Amino acid sequence: MPPDVEAIAEQVFIALADPSRRAILAALASGGPATATDLADRLPITRQAIAKHLALLTEVGLVTAEPGERRRVRYRLRSAPMQVAQQFLAALARDWDGPLDALKDHLDRSTPGPAPREPR
């Protein structure tokens, strides 16, 4: 797996580790583009905290800042980094599927089945 994919996935996972950032992303996903003030009205987070979280989410690439009217910046979701993280997880899952299937087969072969019932 290319190192840049792993680095992007790591940054996405770090961003998603914080419940406030997840709430901001969920609010943007359900309500569309919004300003920090709009998000502060919808979430139990201060506008200053939202601005801090939006800066990190922008740095990671999960949101983009779009200039709006009267110098208001609207934030919009970007799916590309999330897709990279999903690809990373899918590759990781594929790496585990073979060994886990082999373990299951081994356990199935080495574990005796239920004892046969005796006729009455």
Tab-separated table of C-alpha atoms in Angstrom:
chain	number	residue	atom	x	y	z
A	1	MET	CA	0.000	0.000	0.000
A	2	PRO	CA	1.516	3.378	-0.961
A	3	PRO	CA	2.728	5.381	2.044
A	4	ASP	CA	0.657	8.420	1.048
A	5	VAL	CA	-2.538	6.337	1.323
A	6	GLU	CA	-1.574	5.266	4.827
A	7	ALA	CA	-0.702	8.856	5.809
A	8	ILE	CA	-4.026	10.186	4.499
A	9	ALA	CA	-5.936	7.394	6.258
A	10	GLU	CA	-4.075	8.133	9.495
A	11	GLN	CA	-5.012	11.819	9.333
A	12	VAL	CA	-8.661	10.933	8.675
A	13	PHE	CA	-8.712	8.539	11.635
A	14	ILE	CA	-7.148	11.181	13.891
A	15	ALA	CA	-9.781	13.694	12.767
A	16	LEU	CA	-12.609	11.208	13.310
A	17	ALA	CA	-11.362	10.281	16.785
A	18	ASP	CA	-12.830	13.473	18.239
A	19	PRO	CA	-16.605	13.385	18.897
A	20	SER	CA	-16.970	17.131	18.242
A	21	ARG	CA	-15.399	16.787	14.806
A	22	ARG	CA	-17.654	13.823	14.055
A	23	ALA	CA	-20.656	15.931	15.080
A	24	ILE	CA	-19.521	18.755	12.786
A	25	LEU	CA	-19.091	16.348	9.862
A	26	ALA	CA	-22.504	14.807	10.567
A	27	ALA	CA	-24.102	18.263	10.662
A	28	LEU	CA	-22.500	19.175	7.335
A	29	ALA	CA	-23.579	15.829	5.850
A	30	SER	CA	-27.192	16.278	6.911
A	31	GLY	CA	-27.567	20.041	6.480
A	32	GLY	CA	-25.206	20.854	3.642
A	33	PRO	CA	-22.599	23.616	3.569
A	34	ALA	CA	-22.599	25.886	6.619
A	35	THR	CA	-20.637	28.602	8.351
A	36	ALA	CA	-19.055	28.148	11.774
A	37	THR	CA	-21.850	30.318	13.172
A	38	ASP	CA	-24.512	28.120	11.532
A	39	LEU	CA	-22.880	25.041	13.036
A	40	ALA	CA	-22.667	26.662	16.483
A	41	ASP	CA	-26.417	27.287	16.289
A	42	ARG	CA	-27.039	23.592	15.569
A	43	LEU	CA	-24.502	21.972	17.882
A	44	PRO	CA	-23.716	22.209	21.603
A	45	ILE	CA	-20.226	23.500	20.766
A	46	THR	CA	-18.971	27.083	20.928
A	47	ARG	CA	-18.276	28.917	17.702
A	48	GLN	CA	-14.611	29.243	18.687
A	49	ALA	CA	-14.287	25.491	19.220
A	50	ILE	CA	-16.056	24.829	15.932
A	51	ALA	CA	-13.651	27.174	14.134
A	52	LYS	CA	-10.701	25.286	15.651
A	53	HIS	CA	-12.125	21.914	14.600
A	54	LEU	CA	-12.959	23.214	11.112
A	55	ALA	CA	-9.341	24.334	10.696
A	56	LEU	CA	-8.137	20.784	11.391
A	57	LEU	CA	-10.833	19.242	9.179
A	58	THR	CA	-9.794	21.625	6.386
A	59	GLU	CA	-6.129	20.724	6.850
A	60	VAL	CA	-6.951	17.022	6.580
A	61	GLY	CA	-9.097	17.733	3.520
A	62	LEU	CA	-12.410	16.497	4.917
A	63	VAL	CA	-13.967	19.944	4.398
A	64	THR	CA	-13.249	22.860	2.096
A	65	ALA	CA	-13.683	26.517	2.935
A	66	GLU	CA	-15.639	28.469	0.344
A	67	PRO	CA	-15.815	32.269	0.511
A	68	GLY	CA	-19.399	33.457	0.707
A	69	GLU	CA	-21.212	36.739	0.855
A	70	ARG	CA	-20.140	39.393	3.368
A	71	ARG	CA	-16.853	37.624	4.121
A	72	ARG	CA	-18.668	34.612	5.545
A	73	VAL	CA	-16.897	31.325	4.914
A	74	ARG	CA	-19.022	28.266	4.262
A	75	TYR	CA	-17.647	24.791	4.836
A	76	ARG	CA	-18.497	21.885	2.552
A	77	LEU	CA	-17.718	18.179	2.967
A	78	ARG	CA	-15.117	16.506	0.769
A	79	SER	CA	-15.378	12.758	0.374
A	80	ALA	CA	-11.959	12.022	-1.186
A	81	PRO	CA	-9.993	11.593	2.083
A	82	MET	CA	-12.777	9.448	3.537
A	83	GLN	CA	-12.664	7.234	0.431
A	84	VAL	CA	-8.898	6.808	0.872
A	85	ALA	CA	-9.469	5.766	4.499
A	86	GLN	CA	-12.159	3.304	3.378
A	87	GLN	CA	-9.764	1.821	0.807
A	88	PHE	CA	-7.130	1.478	3.517
A	89	LEU	CA	-9.591	-0.382	5.754
A	90	ALA	CA	-10.744	-2.586	2.872
A	91	ALA	CA	-7.146	-3.565	2.110
A	92	LEU	CA	-6.545	-4.276	5.779
A	93	ALA	CA	-9.674	-6.430	5.914
A	94	ARG	CA	-8.551	-8.371	2.843
A	95	ASP	CA	-5.210	-9.036	4.550
A	96	TRP	CA	-7.084	-10.555	7.488
A	97	ASP	CA	-9.680	-12.558	5.542
A	98	GLY	CA	-7.254	-15.297	4.470
A	99	PRO	CA	-5.678	-15.943	7.892
A	100	LEU	CA	-9.059	-15.789	9.646
A	101	ASP	CA	-10.596	-18.234	7.154
A	102	ALA	CA	-7.612	-20.558	7.623
A	103	LEU	CA	-8.006	-20.378	11.403
A	104	LYS	CA	-11.728	-21.134	11.136
A	105	ASP	CA	-11.029	-24.134	8.875
A	106	HIS	CA	-8.358	-25.396	11.268
A	107	LEU	CA	-10.661	-25.063	14.268
A	108	ASP	CA	-13.519	-26.736	12.402
A	109	ARG	CA	-11.273	-29.706	11.550
A	110	SER	CA	-9.740	-30.075	15.010
A	111	THR	CA	-12.906	-29.605	17.062
A	112	PRO	CA	-14.884	-32.803	17.408
A	113	GLY	CA	-18.478	-32.519	16.357
A	114	PRO	CA	-21.389	-33.291	18.656
A	115	ALA	CA	-21.562	-36.851	19.904
A	116	PRO	CA	-23.923	-39.016	17.866
A	117	ARG	CA	-27.242	-39.717	19.508
A	118	GLU	CA	-27.918	-43.228	20.618
A	119	PRO	CA	-31.140	-44.835	19.417
A	120	ARG	CA	-33.795	-45.450	22.072
